[in-house]
């Protein structure tokens, strides 16, 4: 019960700080509600289910590629970068898709 009050107080302080930085209540409330719902759902799951989900996420992360670019205001939007990545790297026309390319051990690169 005491821990619930601490969490509630911290959320209230965080919400207030965001409001002071210019975010509207209308924009913040749905995000906070979704976060609270997600936290409650997580707390209702068993430790075994949590561990299984954590392992599944870890396995999925092995199959991801992250492209980090320094920010520049004149850069194209991320959707354009993602589209170009798919067209030219992941599924190039007339060439082997990236997830079918083999490494030096003749094993496919595990990218979805």
Backbone atoms as SQL, in Angstrom:
CREATE TABLE atoms (id INTEGER PRIMARY KEY, chain TEXT, resi INTEGER, resn TEXT, atom TEXT, x REAL, y REAL, z REAL);
INSERT INTO atoms VALUES
  (1, 'A', 1, 'UNK', 'N', 0.821, -1.191, 0.000),
  (2, 'A', 1, 'UNK', 'CA', 0.000, 0.000, 0.000),
  (3, 'A', 1, 'UNK', 'C', 0.864, 1.253, 0.000),
  (4, 'A', 2, 'UNK', 'N', 1.881, 1.283, 0.861),
  (5, 'A', 2, 'UNK', 'CA', 2.787, 2.423, 0.929),
  (6, 'A', 2, 'UNK', 'C', 3.542, 2.587, -0.388),
  (7, 'A', 3, 'UNK', 'N', 3.937, 1.452, -0.967),
  (8, 'A', 3, 'UNK', 'CA', 4.649, 1.495, -2.253),
  (9, 'A', 3, 'UNK', 'C', 3.752, 2.068, -3.349),
  (10, 'A', 4, 'UNK', 'N', 2.457, 1.733, -3.326),
  (11, 'A', 4, 'UNK', 'CA', 1.502, 2.287, -4.298),
  (12, 'A', 4, 'UNK', 'C', 1.432, 3.811, -4.188),
  (13, 'A', 5, 'UNK', 'N', 1.465, 4.316, -2.956),
  (14, 'A', 5, 'UNK', 'CA', 1.427, 5.764, -2.753),
  (15, 'A', 5, 'UNK', 'C', 2.689, 6.427, -3.291),
  (16, 'A', 6, 'UNK', 'N', 3.837, 5.783, -3.087),
  (17, 'A', 6, 'UNK', 'CA', 5.098, 6.327, -3.610),
  (18, 'A', 6, 'UNK', 'C', 5.061, 6.384, -5.133),
  (19, 'A', 7, 'UNK', 'N', 4.584, 5.333, -5.761),
  (20, 'A', 7, 'UNK', 'CA', 4.490, 5.305, -7.220),
  (21, 'A', 7, 'UNK', 'C', 3.541, 6.389, -7.701),
  (22, 'A', 8, 'UNK', 'N', 2.399, 6.503, -7.043),
  (23, 'A', 8, 'UNK', 'CA', 1.409, 7.522, -7.420),
  (24, 'A', 8, 'UNK', 'C', 2.012, 8.921, -7.302),
  (25, 'A', 9, 'UNK', 'N', 2.735, 9.178, -6.212),
  (26, 'A', 9, 'UNK', 'CA', 3.361, 10.488, -6.011),
  (27, 'A', 9, 'UNK', 'C', 4.416, 10.760, -7.081),
  (28, 'A', 10, 'UNK', 'N', 5.210, 9.769, -7.410),
  (29, 'A', 10, 'UNK', 'CA', 6.245, 9.950, -8.439),
  (30, 'A', 10, 'UNK', 'C', 5.634, 10.213, -9.805),
  (31, 'A', 11, 'UNK', 'N', 4.547, 9.512, -10.107),
  (32, 'A', 11, 'UNK', 'CA', 3.863, 9.756, -11.377),
  (33, 'A', 11, 'UNK', 'C', 3.291, 11.170, -11.429),
  (34, 'A', 12, 'UNK', 'N', 2.729, 11.609, -10.332),
  (35, 'A', 12, 'UNK', 'CA', 2.162, 12.961, -10.270),
  (36, 'A', 12, 'UNK', 'C', 3.265, 14.011, -10.485),
  (37, 'A', 13, 'UNK', 'N', 4.421, 13.825, -9.830),
  (38, 'A', 13, 'UNK', 'CA', 5.541, 14.759, -9.987),
  (39, 'A', 13, 'UNK', 'C', 6.034, 14.753, -11.434),
  (40, 'A', 14, 'UNK', 'N', 6.165, 13.577, -12.009),
  (41, 'A', 14, 'UNK', 'CA', 6.620, 13.460, -13.401),
  (42, 'A', 14, 'UNK', 'C', 5.639, 14.146, -14.343),
  (43, 'A', 15, 'UNK', 'N', 4.350, 13.886, -14.137),
  (44, 'A', 15, 'UNK', 'CA', 3.305, 14.508, -14.958),
  (45, 'A', 15, 'UNK', 'C', 3.402, 16.032, -14.849),
  (46, 'A', 16, 'UNK', 'N', 3.549, 16.542, -13.635),
  (47, 'A', 16, 'UNK', 'CA', 3.632, 17.988, -13.413),
  (48, 'A', 16, 'UNK', 'C', 4.860, 18.576, -14.117),
  (49, 'A', 17, 'UNK', 'N', 5.976, 17.881, -14.053),
  (50, 'A', 17, 'UNK', 'CA', 7.197, 18.372, -14.719),
  (51, 'A', 17, 'UNK', 'C', 6.994, 18.457, -16.231),
  (52, 'A', 18, 'UNK', 'N', 6.349, 17.456, -16.786),
  (53, 'A', 18, 'UNK', 'CA', 6.087, 17.483, -18.228),
  (54, 'A', 18, 'UNK', 'C', 5.136, 18.621, -18.594),
  (55, 'A', 19, 'UNK', 'N', 4.145, 18.849, -17.746),
  (56, 'A', 19, 'UNK', 'CA', 3.207, 19.961, -17.982),
  (57, 'A', 19, 'UNK', 'C', 3.954, 21.292, -17.956),
  (58, 'A', 20, 'UNK', 'N', 4.894, 21.444, -17.000),
  (59, 'A', 20, 'UNK', 'CA', 5.673, 22.686, -16.907),
  (60, 'A', 20, 'UNK', 'C', 6.591, 22.869, -18.103),
  (61, 'A', 21, 'UNK', 'N', 6.917, 21.795, -18.784),
  (62, 'A', 21, 'UNK', 'CA', 7.746, 21.884, -19.988),
  (63, 'A', 21, 'UNK', 'C', 6.913, 22.137, -21.243),
  (64, 'A', 22, 'UNK', 'N', 5.600, 22.263, -21.074),
  (65, 'A', 22, 'UNK', 'CA', 4.773, 22.652, -22.193),
  (66, 'A', 22, 'UNK', 'C', 3.879, 21.579, -22.780),
  (67, 'A', 23, 'UNK', 'N', 3.961, 20.358, -22.275),
  (68, 'A', 23, 'UNK', 'CA', 3.093, 19.298, -22.789),
  (69, 'A', 23, 'UNK', 'C', 1.678, 19.476, -22.242),
  (70, 'A', 24, 'UNK', 'N', 0.699, 19.243, -23.073),
  (71, 'A', 24, 'UNK', 'CA', -0.694, 19.405, -22.637),
  (72, 'A', 24, 'UNK', 'C', -1.178, 18.155, -21.904),
  (73, 'A', 25, 'UNK', 'N', -2.129, 18.375, -21.016),
  (74, 'A', 25, 'UNK', 'CA', -2.739, 17.240, -20.311),
  (75, 'A', 25, 'UNK', 'C', -3.395, 16.287, -21.292),
  (76, 'A', 26, 'UNK', 'N', -4.005, 16.850, -22.339),
  (77, 'A', 26, 'UNK', 'CA', -4.686, 16.016, -23.348),
  (78, 'A', 26, 'UNK', 'C', -3.714, 15.084, -24.053),
  (79, 'A', 27, 'UNK', 'N', -2.481, 15.531, -24.260),
  (80, 'A', 27, 'UNK', 'CA', -1.474, 14.680, -24.902),
  (81, 'A', 27, 'UNK', 'C', -0.899, 13.665, -23.916),
  (82, 'A', 28, 'UNK', 'N', -0.729, 14.067, -22.668),
  (83, 'A', 28, 'UNK', 'CA', -0.072, 13.207, -21.677),
  (84, 'A', 28, 'UNK', 'C', -0.973, 12.130, -21.090),
  (85, 'A', 29, 'UNK', 'N', -2.224, 12.464, -20.827),
  (86, 'A', 29, 'UNK', 'CA', -3.102, 11.516, -20.127),
  (87, 'A', 29, 'UNK', 'C', -3.230, 10.162, -20.824),
  (88, 'A', 30, 'UNK', 'N', -3.444, 10.092, -22.147),
  (89, 'A', 30, 'UNK', 'CA', -3.520, 8.767, -22.779),
  (90, 'A', 30, 'UNK', 'C', -2.216, 7.970, -22.655),
  (91, 'A', 31, 'UNK', 'N', -1.094, 8.672, -22.717),
  (92, 'A', 31, 'UNK', 'CA', 0.204, 7.995, -22.594),
  (93, 'A', 31, 'UNK', 'C', 0.372, 7.441, -21.172),
  (94, 'A', 32, 'UNK', 'N', 0.041, 8.251, -20.194),
  (95, 'A', 32, 'UNK', 'CA', 0.145, 7.798, -18.803),
  (96, 'A', 32, 'UNK', 'C', -0.824, 6.651, -18.526),
  (97, 'A', 33, 'UNK', 'N', -2.032, 6.740, -19.066),
  (98, 'A', 33, 'UNK', 'CA', -3.013, 5.673, -18.851),
  (99, 'A', 33, 'UNK', 'C', -2.522, 4.370, -19.452),
  (100, 'A', 34, 'UNK', 'N', -1.970, 4.444, -20.656),
  (101, 'A', 34, 'UNK', 'CA', -1.444, 3.241, -21.305),
  (102, 'A', 34, 'UNK', 'C', -0.294, 2.649, -20.487),
  (103, 'A', 35, 'UNK', 'N', 0.556, 3.516, -19.946),
  (104, 'A', 35, 'UNK', 'CA', 1.681, 3.045, -19.131),
  (105, 'A', 35, 'UNK', 'C', 1.185, 2.365, -17.849),
  (106, 'A', 36, 'UNK', 'N', 0.195, 2.950, -17.205),
  (107, 'A', 36, 'UNK', 'CA', -0.366, 2.362, -15.977),
  (108, 'A', 36, 'UNK', 'C', -1.010, 1.012, -16.294),
  (109, 'A', 37, 'UNK', 'N', -1.787, 0.963, -17.372),
  (110, 'A', 37, 'UNK', 'CA', -2.421, -0.303, -17.766),
  (111, 'A', 37, 'UNK', 'C', -1.370, -1.371, -18.051),
  (112, 'A', 38, 'UNK', 'N', -0.307, -0.980, -18.746),
  (113, 'A', 38, 'UNK', 'CA', 0.759, -1.920, -19.070),
  (114, 'A', 38, 'UNK', 'C', 1.457, -2.420, -17.804),
  (115, 'A', 39, 'UNK', 'N', 1.697, -1.517, -16.849),
  (116, 'A', 39, 'UNK', 'CA', 2.342, -1.911, -15.594),
  (117, 'A', 39, 'UNK', 'C', 1.461, -2.878, -14.806),
  (118, 'A', 40, 'UNK', 'N', 0.160, -2.594, -14.761),
  (119, 'A', 40, 'UNK', 'CA', -0.759, -3.496, -14.051),
  (120, 'A', 40, 'UNK', 'C', -0.794, -4.871, -14.705),
  (121, 'A', 41, 'UNK', 'N', -0.817, -4.895, -16.028),
  (122, 'A', 41, 'UNK', 'CA', -0.813, -6.166, -16.752),
  (123, 'A', 41, 'UNK', 'C', 0.468, -6.945, -16.447),
  (124, 'A', 42, 'UNK', 'N', 1.599, -6.253, -16.437),
  (125, 'A', 42, 'UNK', 'CA', 2.885, -6.885, -16.132),
  (126, 'A', 42, 'UNK', 'C', 2.868, -7.478, -14.724),
  (127, 'A', 43, 'UNK', 'N', 2.355, -6.726, -13.766),
  (128, 'A', 43, 'UNK', 'CA', 2.346, -7.194, -12.379),
  (129, 'A', 43, 'UNK', 'C', 1.412, -8.387, -12.167),
  (130, 'A', 44, 'UNK', 'N', 0.412, -8.538, -13.048),
  (131, 'A', 44, 'UNK', 'CA', -0.503, -9.678, -12.944),
  (132, 'A', 44, 'UNK', 'C', 0.089, -10.966, -13.528),
  (133, 'A', 45, 'UNK', 'N', 1.137, -10.844, -14.330),
  (134, 'A', 45, 'UNK', 'CA', 1.723, -12.039, -14.951),
  (135, 'A', 45, 'UNK', 'C', 2.623, -12.764, -13.952),
  (136, 'A', 46, 'UNK', 'N', 2.755, -14.043, -14.153),
  (137, 'A', 46, 'UNK', 'CA', 3.587, -14.851, -13.260),
  (138, 'A', 46, 'UNK', 'C', 5.068, -14.602, -13.549),
  (139, 'A', 47, 'UNK', 'N', 5.921, -14.855, -12.563),
  (140, 'A', 47, 'UNK', 'CA', 7.370, -14.713, -12.802),
  (141, 'A', 47, 'UNK', 'C', 7.853, -15.591, -13.963),
  (142, 'A', 48, 'UNK', 'N', 7.240, -16.754, -14.136),
  (143, 'A', 48, 'UNK', 'CA', 7.632, -17.638, -15.237),
  (144, 'A', 48, 'UNK', 'C', 7.295, -17.013, -16.587),
  (145, 'A', 49, 'UNK', 'N', 6.107, -16.414, -16.665),
  (146, 'A', 49, 'UNK', 'CA', 5.698, -15.748, -17.910),
  (147, 'A', 49, 'UNK', 'C', 6.590, -14.557, -18.207),
  (148, 'A', 50, 'UNK', 'N', 6.952, -13.823, -17.164),
  (149, 'A', 50, 'UNK', 'CA', 7.851, -12.674, -17.348),
  (150, 'A', 50, 'UNK', 'C', 9.203, -13.130, -17.888),
  (151, 'A', 51, 'UNK', 'N', 9.713, -14.216, -17.314),
  (152, 'A', 51, 'UNK', 'CA', 11.005, -14.727, -17.755),
  (153, 'A', 51, 'UNK', 'C', 10.933, -15.216, -19.199),
  (154, 'A', 52, 'UNK', 'N', 9.850, -15.900, -19.545),
  (155, 'A', 52, 'UNK', 'CA', 9.681, -16.375, -20.922),
  (156, 'A', 52, 'UNK', 'C', 9.614, -15.199, -21.895),
  (157, 'A', 53, 'UNK', 'N', 8.892, -14.147, -21.528),
  (158, 'A', 53, 'UNK', 'CA', 8.796, -12.967, -22.384),
  (159, 'A', 53, 'UNK', 'C', 10.148, -12.283, -22.514),
  (160, 'A', 54, 'UNK', 'N', 10.899, -12.242, -21.428),
  (161, 'A', 54, 'UNK', 'CA', 12.226, -11.624, -21.460),
  (162, 'A', 54, 'UNK', 'C', 13.161, -12.408, -22.379),
  (163, 'A', 55, 'UNK', 'N', 13.100, -13.721, -22.297),
  (164, 'A', 55, 'UNK', 'CA', 13.935, -14.559, -23.171),
  (165, 'A', 55, 'UNK', 'C', 13.542, -14.389, -24.642),
  (166, 'A', 56, 'UNK', 'N', 12.237, -14.319, -24.901),
  (167, 'A', 56, 'UNK', 'CA', 11.765, -14.134, -26.276),
  (168, 'A', 56, 'UNK', 'C', 12.243, -12.795, -26.824),
  (169, 'A', 57, 'UNK', 'N', 12.187, -11.749, -26.009),
  (170, 'A', 57, 'UNK', 'CA', 12.666, -10.435, -26.439),
  (171, 'A', 57, 'UNK', 'C', 14.161, -10.466, -26.721),
  (172, 'A', 58, 'UNK', 'N', 14.908, -11.150, -25.871),
  (173, 'A', 58, 'UNK', 'CA', 16.353, -11.246, -26.065),
  (174, 'A', 58, 'UNK', 'C', 16.665, -11.960, -27.380),
  (175, 'A', 59, 'UNK', 'N', 15.901, -12.999, -27.685),
  (176, 'A', 59, 'UNK', 'CA', 16.097, -13.729, -28.939),
  (177, 'A', 59, 'UNK', 'C', 15.751, -12.849, -30.139),
  (178, 'A', 60, 'UNK', 'N', 14.659, -12.108, -30.034),
  (179, 'A', 60, 'UNK', 'CA', 14.259, -11.204, -31.120),
  (180, 'A', 60, 'UNK', 'C', 15.309, -10.126, -31.349),
  (181, 'A', 61, 'UNK', 'N', 15.911, -9.644, -30.274),
  (182, 'A', 61, 'UNK', 'CA', 16.881, -8.560, -30.419),
  (183, 'A', 61, 'UNK', 'C', 18.124, -9.002, -31.181),
  (184, 'A', 62, 'UNK', 'N', 18.387, -10.298, -31.193),
  (185, 'A', 62, 'UNK', 'CA', 19.518, -10.813, -31.963),
  (186, 'A', 62, 'UNK', 'C', 19.259, -10.720, -33.465),
  (187, 'A', 63, 'UNK', 'N', 18.002, -10.545, -33.835),
  (188, 'A', 63, 'UNK', 'CA', 17.623, -10.539, -35.244),
  (189, 'A', 63, 'UNK', 'C', 17.329, -9.128, -35.759),
  (190, 'A', 64, 'UNK', 'N', 17.701, -8.107, -34.987),
  (191, 'A', 64, 'UNK', 'CA', 17.433, -6.722, -35.373),
  (192, 'A', 64, 'UNK', 'C', 18.706, -6.036, -35.830),
  (193, 'A', 65, 'UNK', 'N', 18.511, -5.051, -36.664),
  (194, 'A', 65, 'UNK', 'CA', 19.609, -4.194, -37.092),
  (195, 'A', 65, 'UNK', 'C', 19.249, -2.770, -36.706),
  (196, 'A', 66, 'UNK', 'N', 20.155, -2.099, -36.033),
  (197, 'A', 66, 'UNK', 'CA', 19.943, -0.708, -35.669),
  (198, 'A', 66, 'UNK', 'C', 20.905, 0.158, -36.466),
  (199, 'A', 67, 'UNK', 'N', 20.366, 1.179, -37.070),
  (200, 'A', 67, 'UNK', 'CA', 21.177, 2.131, -37.813),
  (201, 'A', 67, 'UNK', 'C', 21.080, 3.457, -37.075),
  (202, 'A', 68, 'UNK', 'N', 22.177, 3.855, -36.462),
  (203, 'A', 68, 'UNK', 'CA', 22.193, 5.107, -35.702),
  (204, 'A', 68, 'UNK', 'C', 22.894, 6.177, -36.524),
  (205, 'A', 69, 'UNK', 'N', 22.172, 7.236, -36.789),
  (206, 'A', 69, 'UNK', 'CA', 22.728, 8.360, -37.540),
  (207, 'A', 69, 'UNK', 'C', 22.721, 9.590, -36.646),
  (208, 'A', 70, 'UNK', 'N', 23.770, 10.421, -36.753),
  (209, 'A', 70, 'UNK', 'CA', 23.727, 11.666, -35.982),
  (210, 'A', 70, 'UNK', 'C', 22.598, 12.557, -36.501),
  (211, 'A', 71, 'UNK', 'N', 21.951, 13.233, -35.600),
  (212, 'A', 71, 'UNK', 'CA', 20.818, 14.074, -35.981),
  (213, 'A', 71, 'UNK', 'C', 21.294, 15.289, -36.780),
  (214, 'A', 72, 'UNK', 'N', 20.563, 15.598, -37.812),
  (215, 'A', 72, 'UNK', 'CA', 20.758, 16.835, -38.560),
  (216, 'A', 72, 'UNK', 'C', 19.383, 17.304, -39.019),
  (217, 'A', 73, 'UNK', 'N', 19.057, 18.574, -38.842),
  (218, 'A', 73, 'UNK', 'CA', 17.706, 19.031, -39.173),
  (219, 'A', 73, 'UNK', 'C', 17.330, 18.879, -40.647),
  (220, 'A', 74, 'UNK', 'N', 18.310, 18.782, -41.525),
  (221, 'A', 74, 'UNK', 'CA', 18.019, 18.648, -42.954),
  (222, 'A', 74, 'UNK', 'C', 17.965, 17.194, -43.416),
  (223, 'A', 75, 'UNK', 'N', 18.123, 16.255, -42.494),
  (224, 'A', 75, 'UNK', 'CA', 18.060, 14.839, -42.859),
  (225, 'A', 75, 'UNK', 'C', 16.646, 14.451, -43.272),
  (226, 'A', 76, 'UNK', 'N', 16.523, 13.395, -44.086),
  (227, 'A', 76, 'UNK', 'CA', 15.174, 12.927, -44.435),
  (228, 'A', 76, 'UNK', 'C', 14.508, 12.310, -43.213),
  (229, 'A', 77, 'UNK', 'N', 13.179, 12.189, -43.232),
  (230, 'A', 77, 'UNK', 'CA', 12.481, 11.567, -42.099),
  (231, 'A', 77, 'UNK', 'C', 12.874, 10.098, -41.956),
  (232, 'A', 78, 'UNK', 'N', 12.722, 9.575, -40.747),
  (233, 'A', 78, 'UNK', 'CA', 13.109, 8.183, -40.490),
  (234, 'A', 78, 'UNK', 'C', 12.353, 7.211, -41.384),
  (235, 'A', 79, 'UNK', 'N', 11.120, 7.539, -41.749),
  (236, 'A', 79, 'UNK', 'CA', 10.348, 6.644, -42.629),
  (237, 'A', 79, 'UNK', 'C', 11.034, 6.513, -43.991),
  (238, 'A', 80, 'UNK', 'N', 11.650, 7.583, -44.468),
  (239, 'A', 80, 'UNK', 'CA', 12.372, 7.526, -45.745),
  (240, 'A', 80, 'UNK', 'C', 13.621, 6.668, -45.608),
  (241, 'A', 81, 'UNK', 'N', 14.350, 6.842, -44.509),
  (242, 'A', 81, 'UNK', 'CA', 15.554, 6.030, -44.271),
  (243, 'A', 81, 'UNK', 'C', 15.167, 4.557, -44.181),
  (244, 'A', 82, 'UNK', 'N', 14.072, 4.241, -43.479),
  (245, 'A', 82, 'UNK', 'CA', 13.624, 2.847, -43.344),
  (246, 'A', 82, 'UNK', 'C', 13.223, 2.263, -44.699),
  (247, 'A', 83, 'UNK', 'N', 12.521, 3.059, -45.502),
  (248, 'A', 83, 'UNK', 'CA', 12.094, 2.586, -46.829),
  (249, 'A', 83, 'UNK', 'C', 13.318, 2.310, -47.704),
  (250, 'A', 84, 'UNK', 'N', 14.282, 3.221, -47.683),
  (251, 'A', 84, 'UNK', 'CA', 15.495, 3.024, -48.485),
  (252, 'A', 84, 'UNK', 'C', 16.285, 1.810, -48.010),
  (253, 'A', 85, 'UNK', 'N', 16.328, 1.609, -46.696),
  (254, 'A', 85, 'UNK', 'CA', 17.003, 0.424, -46.143),
  (255, 'A', 85, 'UNK', 'C', 16.364, -0.849, -46.703),
  (256, 'A', 86, 'UNK', 'N', 15.039, -0.901, -46.660),
  (257, 'A', 86, 'UNK', 'CA', 14.330, -2.087, -47.155),
  (258, 'A', 86, 'UNK', 'C', 14.566, -2.287, -48.650),
  (259, 'A', 87, 'UNK', 'N', 14.478, -1.210, -49.419),
  (260, 'A', 87, 'UNK', 'CA', 14.620, -1.316, -50.873),
  (261, 'A', 87, 'UNK', 'C', 16.028, -1.681, -51.311),
  (262, 'A', 88, 'UNK', 'N', 17.034, -1.138, -50.630),
  (263, 'A', 88, 'UNK', 'CA', 18.406, -1.295, -51.104),
  (264, 'A', 88, 'UNK', 'C', 19.255, -2.283, -50.315),
  (265, 'A', 89, 'UNK', 'N', 18.842, -2.613, -49.090),
  (266, 'A', 89, 'UNK', 'CA', 19.644, -3.517, -48.267),
  (267, 'A', 89, 'UNK', 'C', 18.904, -4.810, -47.931),
  (268, 'A', 90, 'UNK', 'N', 17.709, -4.672, -47.389),
  (269, 'A', 90, 'UNK', 'CA', 16.985, -5.850, -46.924),
  (270, 'A', 90, 'UNK', 'C', 16.437, -6.685, -48.079),
  (271, 'A', 91, 'UNK', 'N', 15.814, -6.019, -49.059),
  (272, 'A', 91, 'UNK', 'CA', 15.226, -6.719, -50.210),
  (273, 'A', 91, 'UNK', 'C', 15.594, -6.015, -51.514),
  (274, 'A', 92, 'UNK', 'N', 16.880, -6.005, -51.882),
  (275, 'A', 92, 'UNK', 'CA', 17.259, -5.308, -53.116),
  (276, 'A', 92, 'UNK', 'C', 16.718, -6.026, -54.353),
  (277, 'A', 93, 'UNK', 'N', 16.234, -5.252, -55.302),
  (278, 'A', 93, 'UNK', 'CA', 15.654, -5.822, -56.526),
  (279, 'A', 93, 'UNK', 'C', 16.737, -6.541, -57.324),
  (280, 'A', 94, 'UNK', 'N', 16.473, -7.803, -57.639),
  (281, 'A', 94, 'UNK', 'CA', 17.396, -8.587, -58.453),
  (282, 'A', 94, 'UNK', 'C', 18.615, -9.114, -57.716),
  (283, 'A', 95, 'UNK', 'N', 18.706, -8.868, -56.419),
  (284, 'A', 95, 'UNK', 'CA', 19.850, -9.342, -55.644),
  (285, 'A', 95, 'UNK', 'C', 19.374, -10.191, -54.463),
  (286, 'A', 96, 'UNK', 'N', 20.313, -10.851, -53.828),
  (287, 'A', 96, 'UNK', 'CA', 20.000, -11.700, -52.681),
  (288, 'A', 96, 'UNK', 'C', 19.539, -10.844, -51.506),
  (289, 'A', 97, 'UNK', 'N', 18.387, -11.183, -50.911),
  (290, 'A', 97, 'UNK', 'CA', 17.937, -10.443, -49.719),
  (291, 'A', 97, 'UNK', 'C', 18.956, -10.587, -48.591),
  (292, 'A', 98, 'UNK', 'N', 19.043, -9.578, -47.760),
  (293, 'A', 98, 'UNK', 'CA', 20.036, -9.561, -46.690),
  (294, 'A', 98, 'UNK', 'C', 19.937, -10.785, -45.788),
  (295, 'A', 99, 'UNK', 'N', 18.718, -11.238, -45.473),
  (296, 'A', 99, 'UNK', 'CA', 18.587, -12.389, -44.570),
  (297, 'A', 99, 'UNK', 'C', 18.893, -13.719, -45.254),
  (298, 'A', 100, 'UNK', 'N', 19.258, -13.692, -46.542),
  (299, 'A', 100, 'UNK', 'CA', 19.713, -14.899, -47.240),
  (300, 'A', 100, 'UNK', 'C', 21.209, -14.866, -47.537),
  (301, 'A', 101, 'UNK', 'N', 21.853, -13.764, -47.194),
  (302, 'A', 101, 'UNK', 'CA', 23.299, -13.658, -47.377),
  (303, 'A', 101, 'UNK', 'C', 23.970, -14.533, -46.330),
  (304, 'A', 102, 'UNK', 'N', 25.032, -15.218, -46.736),
  (305, 'A', 102, 'UNK', 'CA', 25.746, -16.086, -45.804),
  (306, 'A', 102, 'UNK', 'C', 27.040, -15.426, -45.347),
  (307, 'A', 103, 'UNK', 'N', 27.423, -15.721, -44.109),
  (308, 'A', 103, 'UNK', 'CA', 28.679, -15.197, -43.593),
  (309, 'A', 103, 'UNK', 'C', 29.821, -16.111, -44.009),
  (310, 'A', 104, 'UNK', 'N', 31.009, -15.890, -43.456),
  (311, 'A', 104, 'UNK', 'CA', 32.180, -16.679, -43.841),
  (312, 'A', 104, 'UNK', 'C', 32.116, -18.128, -43.373),
  (313, 'A', 105, 'UNK', 'N', 31.140, -18.465, -42.524),
  (314, 'A', 105, 'UNK', 'CA', 30.948, -19.850, -42.075),
  (315, 'A', 105, 'UNK', 'C', 29.788, -20.512, -42.826),
  (316, 'A', 106, 'UNK', 'N', 29.367, -19.890, -43.919),
  (317, 'A', 106, 'UNK', 'CA', 28.252, -20.389, -44.729),
  (318, 'A', 106, 'UNK', 'C', 26.956, -20.498, -43.955),
  (319, 'A', 107, 'UNK', 'N', 26.744, -19.571, -43.027),
  (320, 'A', 107, 'UNK', 'CA', 25.500, -19.525, -42.263),
  (321, 'A', 107, 'UNK', 'C', 24.774, -18.235, -42.615),
  (322, 'A', 108, 'UNK', 'N', 23.436, -18.337, -42.719),
  (323, 'A', 108, 'UNK', 'CA', 22.649, -17.156, -43.031),
  (324, 'A', 108, 'UNK', 'C', 22.698, -16.156, -41.884),
  (325, 'A', 109, 'UNK', 'N', 22.617, -14.899, -42.241),
  (326, 'A', 109, 'UNK', 'CA', 22.583, -13.828, -41.252),
  (327, 'A', 109, 'UNK', 'C', 21.162, -13.779, -40.695),
  (328, 'A', 110, 'UNK', 'N', 21.004, -13.910, -39.368),
  (329, 'A', 110, 'UNK', 'CA', 19.653, -13.974, -38.796),
  (330, 'A', 110, 'UNK', 'C', 19.002, -12.598, -38.638),
  (331, 'A', 111, 'UNK', 'N', 18.492, -12.078, -39.758),
  (332, 'A', 111, 'UNK', 'CA', 17.800, -10.788, -39.760),
  (333, 'A', 111, 'UNK', 'C', 16.437, -11.003, -40.374),
  (334, 'A', 112, 'UNK', 'N', 15.402, -10.494, -39.714),
  (335, 'A', 112, 'UNK', 'CA', 14.031, -10.612, -40.240),
  (336, 'A', 112, 'UNK', 'C', 13.691, -9.417, -41.086);
